[in-house]
PDB file of C-alpha atoms in Angstrom:
ATOM      1  CA  MET A  26      25.530  -9.252  -4.823  1.00  0.00           C
ATOM      2  CA  ARG A  27      27.904  -7.520  -2.117  1.00  0.00           C
ATOM      3  CA  ALA A  28      24.256  -5.444  -2.299  1.00  0.00           C
ATOM      4  CA  GLY A  29      22.074  -8.147  -1.856  1.00  0.00           C
ATOM      5  CA  ALA A  30      24.887  -9.720   1.236  1.00  0.00           C
ATOM      6  CA  VAL A  31      24.314  -6.133   2.664  1.00  0.00           C
ATOM      7  CA  THR A  32      20.519  -6.606   3.001  1.00  0.00           C
ATOM      8  CA  ALA A  33      20.714  -9.921   4.593  1.00  0.00           C
ATOM      9  CA  LEU A  34      23.156  -8.770   7.221  1.00  0.00           C
ATOM     10  CA  THR A  35      21.667  -6.091   8.134  1.00  0.00           C
ATOM     11  CA  ALA A  36      17.235  -7.392   8.186  1.00  0.00           C
ATOM     12  CA  LEU A  37      19.019 -10.503   9.862  1.00  0.00           C
ATOM     13  CA  MET A  38      21.046  -7.778  12.811  1.00  0.00           C
ATOM     14  CA  LEU A  39      17.852  -6.259  13.489  1.00  0.00           C
ATOM     15  CA  LEU A  40      15.757  -9.442  14.259  1.00  0.00           C
ATOM     16  CA  VAL A  41      18.496 -10.000  16.411  1.00  0.00           C
ATOM     17  CA  ALA A  42      19.019  -6.751  18.139  1.00  0.00           C
ATOM     18  CA  SER A  43      15.589  -6.049  18.707  1.00  0.00           C
ATOM     19  CA  PRO A  44      13.933  -9.696  19.920  1.00  0.00           C
ATOM     20  CA  SER A  45      10.412  -7.078  21.396  1.00  0.00           C
ATOM     21  CA  ALA A  46       9.656  -7.030  17.515  1.00  0.00           C
ATOM     22  CA  SER A  47       9.381 -11.179  17.112  1.00  0.00           C
ATOM     23  CA  ALA A  48       6.900 -10.893  20.558  1.00  0.00           C
ATOM     24  CA  LEU A  49       8.721 -13.980  22.021  1.00  0.00           C
ATOM     25  CA  TYR A  50       7.668 -13.288  24.873  1.00  0.00           C
ATOM     26  CA  ARG A  51       4.875 -10.927  26.300  1.00  0.00           C
ATOM     27  CA  ASP A  52       5.493  -8.288  28.347  1.00  0.00           C
ATOM     28  CA  ASP A  53       3.676  -6.879  31.549  1.00  0.00           C
ATOM     29  CA  GLY A  54       0.235  -5.422  30.686  1.00  0.00           C
ATOM     30  CA  ASP A  55       0.363  -6.532  27.039  1.00  0.00           C
ATOM     31  CA  ASP A  56      -2.989  -7.405  25.504  1.00  0.00           C
ATOM     32  CA  PRO A  57      -3.342  -8.434  21.964  1.00  0.00           C
ATOM     33  CA  GLY A  58      -7.309  -9.326  21.717  1.00  0.00           C
ATOM     34  CA  PRO A  59      -7.580 -11.705  19.546  1.00  0.00           C
ATOM     35  CA  GLY A  60      -7.499 -13.017  16.489  1.00  0.00           C
ATOM     36  CA  LEU A  61      -8.491 -11.995  12.875  1.00  0.00           C
ATOM     37  CA  SER A  62     -10.882 -15.342  11.273  1.00  0.00           C
ATOM     38  CA  VAL A  63      -9.289 -16.551   7.850  1.00  0.00           C
ATOM     39  CA  VAL A  64     -13.002 -14.250   5.955  1.00  0.00           C
ATOM     40  CA  GLU A  65     -10.577 -11.250   8.557  1.00  0.00           C
ATOM     41  CA  THR A  66      -7.679 -11.289   7.361  1.00  0.00           C
ATOM     42  CA  LEU A  67      -8.637 -11.867   3.443  1.00  0.00           C
ATOM     43  CA  GLY A  68     -11.358  -8.802   3.512  1.00  0.00           C
ATOM     44  CA  LEU A  69      -8.707  -6.770   5.153  1.00  0.00           C
ATOM     45  CA  TYR A  70      -5.598  -7.591   3.337  1.00  0.00           C
ATOM     46  CA  VAL A  71      -7.107  -9.662  -0.166  1.00  0.00           C
ATOM     47  CA  VAL A  72     -10.627  -7.305  -0.548  1.00  0.00           C
ATOM     48  CA  LEU A  73     -10.435  -3.863   0.918  1.00  0.00           C
ATOM     49  CA  PRO A  74      -7.254  -3.214  -1.761  1.00  0.00           C
ATOM     50  CA  VAL A  75      -8.410  -4.694  -4.881  1.00  0.00           C
ATOM     51  CA  VAL A  76     -12.014  -2.688  -3.864  1.00  0.00           C
ATOM     52  CA  LEU A  77     -10.655   0.624  -3.045  1.00  0.00           C
ATOM     53  CA  PHE A  78      -8.326   0.076  -6.559  1.00  0.00           C
ATOM     54  CA  LEU A  79     -11.289  -0.256  -8.581  1.00  0.00           C
ATOM     55  CA  VAL A  80     -13.105   2.861  -6.676  1.00  0.00           C
ATOM     56  CA  ILE A  81      -9.796   5.077  -7.558  1.00  0.00           C
ATOM     57  CA  ALA A  82      -9.684   3.730 -11.143  1.00  0.00           C
ATOM     58  CA  GLY A  83     -12.995   4.236 -11.902  1.00  0.00           C
ATOM     59  CA  LEU A  84     -13.353   8.087 -10.274  1.00  0.00           C
ATOM     60  CA  VAL A  85      -9.993   8.881 -12.637  1.00  0.00           C
ATOM     61  CA  ALA A  86     -11.987   7.321 -15.445  1.00  0.00           C
ATOM     62  CA  VAL A  87     -14.771   9.358 -15.174  1.00  0.00           C
ATOM     63  CA  ALA A  88     -12.758  11.919 -14.613  1.00  0.00           C
ATOM     64  CA  ASP A  89     -10.384  11.345 -17.614  1.00  0.00           C
ATOM     65  CA  LYS A  90     -14.130  10.386 -19.296  1.00  0.00           C
ATOM     66  CA  SER A  91     -15.111  14.258 -18.510  1.00  0.00           C
ATOM     67  CA  SER A  92     -12.046  16.186 -19.228  1.00  0.00           C
ATOM     68  CA  ARG A  93     -11.809  15.056 -22.905  1.00  0.00           C
ATOM     69  CA  ASP A  94     -16.048  15.430 -23.100  1.00  0.00           C
ATOM     70  CA  SER A  95     -15.681  18.902 -22.983  1.00  0.00           C
ATOM     71  CA  GLY A  96     -12.862  18.979 -25.006  1.00  0.00           C
ATOM     72  CA  GLN A  97      -9.600  19.212 -23.302  1.00  0.00           C
ATOM     73  CA  ILE A  98      -6.620  16.749 -24.422  1.00  0.00           C
ATOM     74  CA  ALA A  99      -6.555  14.905 -20.963  1.00  0.00           C
ATOM     75  CA  GLY A 100      -2.368  15.550 -19.909  1.00  0.00           C
ATOM     76  CA  ARG A 101      -1.622  18.302 -23.112  1.00  0.00           C
ATOM     77  CA  GLN A 102      -1.956  21.852 -22.787  1.00  0.00           C
ATOM     78  CA  GLU A 103      -2.400  24.078 -26.066  1.00  0.00           C
ATOM     79  CA  PRO A 104       0.373  25.907 -26.592  1.00  0.00           C
ATOM     80  CA  ASN A 105       0.308  29.877 -25.440  1.00  0.00           C
ATOM     81  CA  ARG A 106      -0.956  32.192 -28.200  1.00  0.00           C
ATOM     82  CA  GLY A 107      -0.777  35.246 -26.955  1.00  0.00           C
TER      83      GLY A 107
END
């Protein structure tokens, strides 16, 4: 309970101390550019991470399958007998 209160208070103090982070006002020279559409936002923050996860998982599965085919056991080493 105490850790949660300290964390919340710290976050609140950081937000109060840095008003520019909340972007309530514009500074001279700001040029934020056009915003993202809903489709672009979903593609960037949902679809892209899922696709990257699947590609990495697929590569790991292929590498694991190839190491098993060569007679090695994934994650284990044979003892040194010499």
